[in-house]
Short mmCIF file of N, CA and C in Angstrom, two decimals:
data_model
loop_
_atom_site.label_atom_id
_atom_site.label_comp_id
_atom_site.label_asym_id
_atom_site.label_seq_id
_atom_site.Cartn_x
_atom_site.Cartn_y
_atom_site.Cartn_z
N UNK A 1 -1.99 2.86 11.34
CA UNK A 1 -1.81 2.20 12.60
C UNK A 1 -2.01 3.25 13.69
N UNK A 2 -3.25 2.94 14.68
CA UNK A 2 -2.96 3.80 15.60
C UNK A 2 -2.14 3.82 17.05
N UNK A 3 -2.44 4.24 17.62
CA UNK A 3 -1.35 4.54 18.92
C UNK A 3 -1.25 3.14 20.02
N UNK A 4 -2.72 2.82 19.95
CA UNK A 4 -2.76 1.52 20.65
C UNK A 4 -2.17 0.20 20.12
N UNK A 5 -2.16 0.64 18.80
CA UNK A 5 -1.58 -1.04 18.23
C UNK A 5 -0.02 -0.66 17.51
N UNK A 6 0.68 0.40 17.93
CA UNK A 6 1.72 0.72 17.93
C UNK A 6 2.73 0.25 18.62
N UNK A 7 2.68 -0.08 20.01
CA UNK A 7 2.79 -0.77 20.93
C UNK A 7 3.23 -2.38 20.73
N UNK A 8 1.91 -3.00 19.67
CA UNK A 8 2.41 -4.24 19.77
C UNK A 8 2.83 -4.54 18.68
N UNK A 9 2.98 -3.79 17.53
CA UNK A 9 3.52 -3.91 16.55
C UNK A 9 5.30 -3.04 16.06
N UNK A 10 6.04 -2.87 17.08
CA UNK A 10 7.24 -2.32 17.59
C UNK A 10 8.25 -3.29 17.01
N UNK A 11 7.95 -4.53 16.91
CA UNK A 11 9.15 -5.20 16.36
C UNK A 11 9.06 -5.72 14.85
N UNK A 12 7.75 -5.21 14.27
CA UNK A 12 7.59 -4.61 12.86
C UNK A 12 7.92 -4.08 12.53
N UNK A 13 8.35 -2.55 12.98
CA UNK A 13 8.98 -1.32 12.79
C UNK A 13 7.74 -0.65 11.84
N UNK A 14 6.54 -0.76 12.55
CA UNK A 14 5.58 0.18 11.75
C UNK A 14 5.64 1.52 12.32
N UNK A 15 5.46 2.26 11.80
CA UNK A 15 5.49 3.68 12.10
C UNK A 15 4.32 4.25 12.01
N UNK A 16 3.30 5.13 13.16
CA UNK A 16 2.15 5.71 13.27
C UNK A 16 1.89 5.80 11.72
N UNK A 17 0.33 5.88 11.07
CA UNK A 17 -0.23 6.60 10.18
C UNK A 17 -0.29 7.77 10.32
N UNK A 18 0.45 8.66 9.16
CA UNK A 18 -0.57 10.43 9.30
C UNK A 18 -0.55 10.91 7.91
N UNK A 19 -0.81 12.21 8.12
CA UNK A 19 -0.93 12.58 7.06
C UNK A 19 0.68 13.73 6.49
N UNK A 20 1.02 13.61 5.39
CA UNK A 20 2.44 13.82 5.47
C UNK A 20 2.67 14.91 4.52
N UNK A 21 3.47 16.01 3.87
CA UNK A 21 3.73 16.59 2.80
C UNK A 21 4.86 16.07 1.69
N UNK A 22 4.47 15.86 0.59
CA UNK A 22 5.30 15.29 -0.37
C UNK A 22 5.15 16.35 -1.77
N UNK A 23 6.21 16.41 -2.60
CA UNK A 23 6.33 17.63 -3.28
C UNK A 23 4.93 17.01 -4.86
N UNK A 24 4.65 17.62 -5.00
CA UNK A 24 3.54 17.36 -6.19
C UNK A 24 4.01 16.47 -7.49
N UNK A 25 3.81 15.57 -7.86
CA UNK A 25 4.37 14.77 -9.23
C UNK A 25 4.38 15.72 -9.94
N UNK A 26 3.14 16.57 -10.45
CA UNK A 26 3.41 17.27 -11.81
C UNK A 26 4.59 18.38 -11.45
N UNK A 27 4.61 18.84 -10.46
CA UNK A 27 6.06 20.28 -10.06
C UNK A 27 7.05 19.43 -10.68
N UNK A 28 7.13 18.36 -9.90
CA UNK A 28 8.03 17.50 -9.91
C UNK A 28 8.75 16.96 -11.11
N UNK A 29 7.80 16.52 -12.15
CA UNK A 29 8.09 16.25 -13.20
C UNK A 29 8.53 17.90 -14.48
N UNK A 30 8.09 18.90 -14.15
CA UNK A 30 8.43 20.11 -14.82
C UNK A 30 9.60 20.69 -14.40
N UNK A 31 9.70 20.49 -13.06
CA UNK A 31 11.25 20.78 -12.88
C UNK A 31 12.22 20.16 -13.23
N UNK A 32 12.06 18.67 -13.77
CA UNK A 32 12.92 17.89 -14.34
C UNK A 32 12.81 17.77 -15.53
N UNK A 33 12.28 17.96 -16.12
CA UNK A 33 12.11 18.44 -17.48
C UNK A 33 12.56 19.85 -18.27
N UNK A 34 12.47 20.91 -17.10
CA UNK A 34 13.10 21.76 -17.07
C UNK A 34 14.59 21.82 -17.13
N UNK A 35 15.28 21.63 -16.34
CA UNK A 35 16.35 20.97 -15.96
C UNK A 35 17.44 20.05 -16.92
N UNK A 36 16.63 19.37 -17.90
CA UNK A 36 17.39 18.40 -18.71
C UNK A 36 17.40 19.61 -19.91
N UNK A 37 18.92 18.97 -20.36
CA UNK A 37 19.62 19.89 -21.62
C UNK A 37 19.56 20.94 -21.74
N UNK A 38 19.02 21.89 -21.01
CA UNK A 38 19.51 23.41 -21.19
C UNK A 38 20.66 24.00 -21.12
N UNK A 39 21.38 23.53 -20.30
CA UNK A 39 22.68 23.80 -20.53
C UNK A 39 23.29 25.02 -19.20
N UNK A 40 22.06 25.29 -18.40
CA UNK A 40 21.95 26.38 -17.83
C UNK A 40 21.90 26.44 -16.30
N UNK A 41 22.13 25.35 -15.79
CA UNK A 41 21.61 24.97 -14.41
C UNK A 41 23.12 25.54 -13.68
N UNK A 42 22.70 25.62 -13.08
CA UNK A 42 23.68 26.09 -11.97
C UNK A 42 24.10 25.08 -10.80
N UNK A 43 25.72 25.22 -10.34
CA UNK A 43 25.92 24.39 -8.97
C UNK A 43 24.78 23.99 -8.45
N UNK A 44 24.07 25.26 -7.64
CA UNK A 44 22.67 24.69 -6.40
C UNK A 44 22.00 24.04 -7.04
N UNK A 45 21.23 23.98 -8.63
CA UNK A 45 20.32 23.65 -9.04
C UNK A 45 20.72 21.84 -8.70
N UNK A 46 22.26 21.69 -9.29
CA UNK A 46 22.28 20.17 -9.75
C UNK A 46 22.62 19.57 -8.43
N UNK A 47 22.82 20.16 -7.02
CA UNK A 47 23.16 19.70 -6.12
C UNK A 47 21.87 19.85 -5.19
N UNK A 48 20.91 20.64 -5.62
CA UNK A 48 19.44 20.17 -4.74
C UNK A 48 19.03 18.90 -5.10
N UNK A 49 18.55 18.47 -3.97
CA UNK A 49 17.46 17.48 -4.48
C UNK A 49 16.09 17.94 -5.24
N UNK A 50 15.47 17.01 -5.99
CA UNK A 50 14.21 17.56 -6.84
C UNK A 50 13.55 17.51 -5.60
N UNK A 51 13.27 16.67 -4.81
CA UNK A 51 11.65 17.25 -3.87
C UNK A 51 12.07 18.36 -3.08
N UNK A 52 13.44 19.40 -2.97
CA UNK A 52 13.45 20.32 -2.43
C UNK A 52 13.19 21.54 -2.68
N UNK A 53 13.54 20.88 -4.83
CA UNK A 53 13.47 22.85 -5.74
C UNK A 53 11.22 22.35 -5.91
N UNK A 54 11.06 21.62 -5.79
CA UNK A 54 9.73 21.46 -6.04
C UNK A 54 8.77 22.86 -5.54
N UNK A 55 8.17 23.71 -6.02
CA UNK A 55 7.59 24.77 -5.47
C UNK A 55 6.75 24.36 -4.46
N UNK A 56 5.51 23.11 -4.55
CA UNK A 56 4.20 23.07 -3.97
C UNK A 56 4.42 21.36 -3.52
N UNK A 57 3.83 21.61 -2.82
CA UNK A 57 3.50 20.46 -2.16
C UNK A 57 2.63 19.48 -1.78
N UNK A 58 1.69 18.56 -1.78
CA UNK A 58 1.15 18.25 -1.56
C UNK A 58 0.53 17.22 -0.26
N UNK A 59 -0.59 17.44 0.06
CA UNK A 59 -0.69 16.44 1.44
C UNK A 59 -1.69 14.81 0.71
N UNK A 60 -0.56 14.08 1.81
CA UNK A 60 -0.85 12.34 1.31
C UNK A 60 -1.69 12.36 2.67
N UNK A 61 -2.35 10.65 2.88
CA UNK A 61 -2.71 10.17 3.75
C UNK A 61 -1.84 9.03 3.55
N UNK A 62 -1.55 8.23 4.75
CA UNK A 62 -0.87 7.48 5.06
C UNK A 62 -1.98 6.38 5.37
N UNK A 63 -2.77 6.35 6.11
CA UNK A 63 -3.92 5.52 6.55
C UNK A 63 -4.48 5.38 5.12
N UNK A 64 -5.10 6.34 4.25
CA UNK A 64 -5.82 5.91 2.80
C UNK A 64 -4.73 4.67 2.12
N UNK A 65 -3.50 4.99 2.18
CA UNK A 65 -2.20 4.07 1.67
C UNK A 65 -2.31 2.70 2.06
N UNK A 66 -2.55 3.03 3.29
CA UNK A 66 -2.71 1.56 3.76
C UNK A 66 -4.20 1.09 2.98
N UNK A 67 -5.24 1.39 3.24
CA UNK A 67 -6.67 0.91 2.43
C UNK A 67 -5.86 0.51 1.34
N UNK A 68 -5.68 1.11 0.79
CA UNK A 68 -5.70 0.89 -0.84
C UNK A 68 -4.60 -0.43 -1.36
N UNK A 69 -3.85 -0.33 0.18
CA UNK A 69 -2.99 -1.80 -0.09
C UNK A 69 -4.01 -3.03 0.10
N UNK A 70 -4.30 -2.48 1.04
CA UNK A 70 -5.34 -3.65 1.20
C UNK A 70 -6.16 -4.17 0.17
N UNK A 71 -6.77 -2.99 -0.21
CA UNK A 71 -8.10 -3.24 -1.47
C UNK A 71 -7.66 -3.33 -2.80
N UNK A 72 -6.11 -2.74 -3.13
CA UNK A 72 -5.75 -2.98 -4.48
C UNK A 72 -4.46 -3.91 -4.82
N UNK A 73 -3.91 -4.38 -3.22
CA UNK A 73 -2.65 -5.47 -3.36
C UNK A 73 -1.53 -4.22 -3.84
N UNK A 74 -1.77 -3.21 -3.86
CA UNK A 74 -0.48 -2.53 -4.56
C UNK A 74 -0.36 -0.98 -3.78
N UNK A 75 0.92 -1.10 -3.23
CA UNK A 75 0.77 0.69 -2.02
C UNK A 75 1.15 1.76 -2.82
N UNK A 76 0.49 2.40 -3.40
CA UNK A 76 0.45 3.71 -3.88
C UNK A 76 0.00 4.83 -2.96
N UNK A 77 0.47 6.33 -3.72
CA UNK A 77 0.65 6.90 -2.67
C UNK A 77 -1.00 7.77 -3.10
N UNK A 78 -1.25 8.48 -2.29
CA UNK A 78 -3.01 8.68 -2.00
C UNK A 78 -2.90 10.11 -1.57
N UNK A 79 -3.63 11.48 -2.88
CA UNK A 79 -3.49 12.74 -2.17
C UNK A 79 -4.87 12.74 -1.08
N UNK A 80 -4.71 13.68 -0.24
CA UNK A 80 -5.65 13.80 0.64
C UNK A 80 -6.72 15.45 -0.64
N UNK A 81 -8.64 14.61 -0.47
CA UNK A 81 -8.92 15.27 -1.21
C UNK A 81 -10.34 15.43 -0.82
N UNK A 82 -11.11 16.65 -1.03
CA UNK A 82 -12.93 16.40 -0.63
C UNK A 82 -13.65 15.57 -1.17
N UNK A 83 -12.91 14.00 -1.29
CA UNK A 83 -13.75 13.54 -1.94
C UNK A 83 -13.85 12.31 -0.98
N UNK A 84 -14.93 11.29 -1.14
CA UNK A 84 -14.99 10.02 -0.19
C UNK A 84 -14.11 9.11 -0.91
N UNK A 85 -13.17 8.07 0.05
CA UNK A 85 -12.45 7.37 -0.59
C UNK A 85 -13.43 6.31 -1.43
N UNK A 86 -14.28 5.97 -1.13
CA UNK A 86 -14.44 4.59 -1.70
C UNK A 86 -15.03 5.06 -3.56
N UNK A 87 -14.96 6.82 -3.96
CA UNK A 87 -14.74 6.55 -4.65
C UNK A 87 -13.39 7.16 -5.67
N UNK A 88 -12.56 7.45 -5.10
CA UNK A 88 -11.52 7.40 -5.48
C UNK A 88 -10.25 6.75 -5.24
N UNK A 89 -10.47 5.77 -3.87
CA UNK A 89 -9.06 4.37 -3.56
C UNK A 89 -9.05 3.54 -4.51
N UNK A 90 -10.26 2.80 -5.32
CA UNK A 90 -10.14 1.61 -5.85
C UNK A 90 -9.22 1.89 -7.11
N UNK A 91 -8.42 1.41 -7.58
CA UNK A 91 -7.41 1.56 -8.95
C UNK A 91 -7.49 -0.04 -9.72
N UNK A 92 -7.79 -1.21 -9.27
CA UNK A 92 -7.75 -2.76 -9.84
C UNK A 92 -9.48 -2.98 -9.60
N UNK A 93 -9.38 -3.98 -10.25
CA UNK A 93 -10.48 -4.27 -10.59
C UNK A 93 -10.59 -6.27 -10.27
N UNK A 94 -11.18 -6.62 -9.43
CA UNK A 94 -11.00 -7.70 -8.24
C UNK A 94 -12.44 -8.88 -9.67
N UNK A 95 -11.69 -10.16 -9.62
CA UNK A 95 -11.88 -10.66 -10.67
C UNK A 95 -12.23 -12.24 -9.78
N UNK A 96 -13.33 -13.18 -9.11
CA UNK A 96 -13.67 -14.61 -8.54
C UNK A 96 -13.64 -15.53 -9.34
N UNK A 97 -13.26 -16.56 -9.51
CA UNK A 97 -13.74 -18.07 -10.42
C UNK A 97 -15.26 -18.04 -9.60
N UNK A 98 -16.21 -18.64 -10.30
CA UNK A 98 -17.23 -19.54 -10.44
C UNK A 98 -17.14 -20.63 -9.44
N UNK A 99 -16.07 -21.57 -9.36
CA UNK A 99 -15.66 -22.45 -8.92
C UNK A 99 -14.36 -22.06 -7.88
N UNK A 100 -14.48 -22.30 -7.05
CA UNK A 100 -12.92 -22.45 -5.85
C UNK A 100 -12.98 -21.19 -5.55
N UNK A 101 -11.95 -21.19 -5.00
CA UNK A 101 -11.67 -19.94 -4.43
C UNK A 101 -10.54 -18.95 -4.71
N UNK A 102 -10.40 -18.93 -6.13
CA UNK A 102 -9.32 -17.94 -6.64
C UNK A 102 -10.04 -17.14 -7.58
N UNK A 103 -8.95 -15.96 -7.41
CA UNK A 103 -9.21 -14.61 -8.02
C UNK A 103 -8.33 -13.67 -8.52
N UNK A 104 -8.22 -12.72 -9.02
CA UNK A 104 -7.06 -12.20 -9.51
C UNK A 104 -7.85 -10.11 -10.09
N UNK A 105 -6.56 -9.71 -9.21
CA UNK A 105 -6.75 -8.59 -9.41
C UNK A 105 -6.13 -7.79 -10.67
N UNK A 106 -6.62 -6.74 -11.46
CA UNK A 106 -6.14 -6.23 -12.45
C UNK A 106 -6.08 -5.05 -12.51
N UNK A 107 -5.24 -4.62 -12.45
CA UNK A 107 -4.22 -3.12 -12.62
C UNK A 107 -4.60 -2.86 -14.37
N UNK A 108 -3.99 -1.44 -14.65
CA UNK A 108 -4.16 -0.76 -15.75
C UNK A 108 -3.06 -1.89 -16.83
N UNK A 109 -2.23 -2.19 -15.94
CA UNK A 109 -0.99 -2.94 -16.51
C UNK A 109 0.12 -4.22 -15.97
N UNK A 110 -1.03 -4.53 -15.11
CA UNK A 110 -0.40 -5.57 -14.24
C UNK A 110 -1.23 -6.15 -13.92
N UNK A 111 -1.04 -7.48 -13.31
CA UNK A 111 -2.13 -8.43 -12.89
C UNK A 111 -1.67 -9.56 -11.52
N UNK A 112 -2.51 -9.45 -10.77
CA UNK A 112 -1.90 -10.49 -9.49
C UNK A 112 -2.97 -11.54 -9.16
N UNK A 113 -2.61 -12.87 -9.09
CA UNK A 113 -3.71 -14.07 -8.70
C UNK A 113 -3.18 -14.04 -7.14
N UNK A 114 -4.55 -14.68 -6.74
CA UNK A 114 -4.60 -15.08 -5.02
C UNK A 114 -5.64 -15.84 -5.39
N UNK A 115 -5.29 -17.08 -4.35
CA UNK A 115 -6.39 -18.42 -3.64
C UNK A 115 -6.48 -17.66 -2.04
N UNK A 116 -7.62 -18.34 -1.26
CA UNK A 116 -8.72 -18.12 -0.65
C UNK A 116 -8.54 -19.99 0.03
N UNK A 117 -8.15 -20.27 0.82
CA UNK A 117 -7.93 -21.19 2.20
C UNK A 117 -8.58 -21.20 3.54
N UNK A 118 -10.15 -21.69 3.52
CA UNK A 118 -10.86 -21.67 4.56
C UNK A 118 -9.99 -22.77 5.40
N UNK A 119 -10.26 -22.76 7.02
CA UNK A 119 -9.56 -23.63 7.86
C UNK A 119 -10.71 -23.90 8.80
N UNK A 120 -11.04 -25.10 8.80
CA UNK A 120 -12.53 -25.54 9.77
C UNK A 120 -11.92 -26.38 10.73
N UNK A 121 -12.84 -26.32 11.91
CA UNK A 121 -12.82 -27.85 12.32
C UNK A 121 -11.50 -28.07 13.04
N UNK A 122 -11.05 -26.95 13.76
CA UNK A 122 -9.78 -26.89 14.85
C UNK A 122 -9.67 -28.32 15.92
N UNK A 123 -8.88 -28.83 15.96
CA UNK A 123 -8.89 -29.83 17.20
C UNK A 123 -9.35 -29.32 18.40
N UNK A 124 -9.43 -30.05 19.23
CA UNK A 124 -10.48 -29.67 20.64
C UNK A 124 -9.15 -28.42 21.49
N UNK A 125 -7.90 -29.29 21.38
CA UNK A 125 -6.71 -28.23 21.96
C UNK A 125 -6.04 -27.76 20.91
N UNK A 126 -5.72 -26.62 21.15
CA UNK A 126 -4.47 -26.17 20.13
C UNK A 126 -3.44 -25.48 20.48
N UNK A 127 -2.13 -25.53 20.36
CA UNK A 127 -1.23 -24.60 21.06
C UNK A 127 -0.46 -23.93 20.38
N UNK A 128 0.23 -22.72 20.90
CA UNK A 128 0.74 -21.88 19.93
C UNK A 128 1.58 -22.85 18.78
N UNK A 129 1.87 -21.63 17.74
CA UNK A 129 2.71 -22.70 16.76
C UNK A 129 2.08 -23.57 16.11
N UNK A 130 0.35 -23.31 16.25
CA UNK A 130 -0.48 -24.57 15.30
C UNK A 130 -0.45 -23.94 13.80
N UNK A 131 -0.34 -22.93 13.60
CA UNK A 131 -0.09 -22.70 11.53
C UNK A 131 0.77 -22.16 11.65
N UNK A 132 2.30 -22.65 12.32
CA UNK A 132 3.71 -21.83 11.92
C UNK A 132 3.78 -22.86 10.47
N UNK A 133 3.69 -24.05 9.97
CA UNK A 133 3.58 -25.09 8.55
C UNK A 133 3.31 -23.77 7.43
N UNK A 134 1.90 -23.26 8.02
CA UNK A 134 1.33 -22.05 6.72
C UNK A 134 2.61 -21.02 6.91
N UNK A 135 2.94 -20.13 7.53
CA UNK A 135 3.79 -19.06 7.60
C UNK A 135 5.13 -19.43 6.58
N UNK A 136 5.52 -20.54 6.98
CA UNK A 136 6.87 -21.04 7.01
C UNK A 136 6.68 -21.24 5.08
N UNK A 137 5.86 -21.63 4.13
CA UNK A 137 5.56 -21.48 3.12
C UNK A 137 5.97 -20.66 2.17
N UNK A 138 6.58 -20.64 0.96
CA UNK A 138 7.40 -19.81 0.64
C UNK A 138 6.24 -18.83 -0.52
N UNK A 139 5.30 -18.60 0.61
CA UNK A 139 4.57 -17.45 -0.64
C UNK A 139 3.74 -16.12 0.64
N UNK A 140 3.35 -15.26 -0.03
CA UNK A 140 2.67 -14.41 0.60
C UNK A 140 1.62 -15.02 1.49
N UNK A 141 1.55 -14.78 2.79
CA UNK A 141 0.40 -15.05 2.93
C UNK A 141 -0.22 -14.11 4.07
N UNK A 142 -1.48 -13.68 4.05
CA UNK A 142 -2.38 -13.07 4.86
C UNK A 142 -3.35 -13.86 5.55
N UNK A 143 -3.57 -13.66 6.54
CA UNK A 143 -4.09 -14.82 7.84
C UNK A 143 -5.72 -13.89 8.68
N UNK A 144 -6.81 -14.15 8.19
CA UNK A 144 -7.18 -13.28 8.92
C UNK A 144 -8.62 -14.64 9.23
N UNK A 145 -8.69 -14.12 10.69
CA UNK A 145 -10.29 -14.88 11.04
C UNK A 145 -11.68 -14.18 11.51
N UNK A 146 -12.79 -15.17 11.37
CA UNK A 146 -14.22 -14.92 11.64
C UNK A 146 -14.54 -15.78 12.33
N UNK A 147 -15.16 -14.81 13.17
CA UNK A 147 -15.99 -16.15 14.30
C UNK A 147 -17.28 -16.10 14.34
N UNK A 148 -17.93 -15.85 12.69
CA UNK A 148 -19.25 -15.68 12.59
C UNK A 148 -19.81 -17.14 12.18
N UNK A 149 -20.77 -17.22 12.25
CA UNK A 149 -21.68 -18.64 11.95
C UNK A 149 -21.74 -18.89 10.27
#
């Protein structure tokens, strides 16, 4: 989110995109591994937090996070790397019927369906509150339009 649409998105409680430091999974996971049953840890050790004894750190993107929600339905976290995202964001694998308009995305180990709801043919007036019916619906929904031909 940038600075301009920060503004109107305030009672979201979104918070700017950046880029952030978070301690490395693998440190992360060796120090806790470390740590279990030795018998040897000390006060500080068991009263740090793990992302503090973590040696290294790593930098995320916050903006890639967001893509990848977008493109994979699922927010994982995204190191910042020399590489182009489009080919390292995608993680699911995006699956159409033949027929209608549903689809379903697939994870290594998970799986999510979504339908696809074109809306034509608006009355001549419309006033606010014309798809609060859709919102009010007790499922996810994402709302986005084209005003292409």
């Amino acid at each position: 989110i940038n600075r301009k649409l920060a503004g109107a998105l305030t009672r979201y409680r979104a918070d700017l995109l950046q880029i952030v430091e978070r301690p490395d999974d693998d440190d992360l996971d060796d120090d806790l591994d470390d740590d279990v049953g030795d018998g040897t840890d000390s006060a500080e050790d068991r009263t740090t937090p793990p992302n503090e004894r973590a040696s290294e750190k790593r930098l995320y993107s916050e903006p890639a996070e967001f893509f990848g929600l977008l493109l994979n339905g699922k927010l994982e976290p995204v190191p910042v790397l020399d590489a182009r995202l489009y080919n390292t964001l995608p993680s699911t694998r995006p699956f159409f019927s033949t027929h209608g308009e549903q689809g379903e995305l697939r994870g290594v180990n998970w799986s999510r369906r979504f339908a696809m709801v074109e809306l034509r043919e608006y009355p001549a007036s419309t006033k606010p509150g014309h798809l609060n019916k859709l919102l009010q619906l007790p499922i996810e929904l994402i709302l986005s339009q084209s005003f292409g031909g």
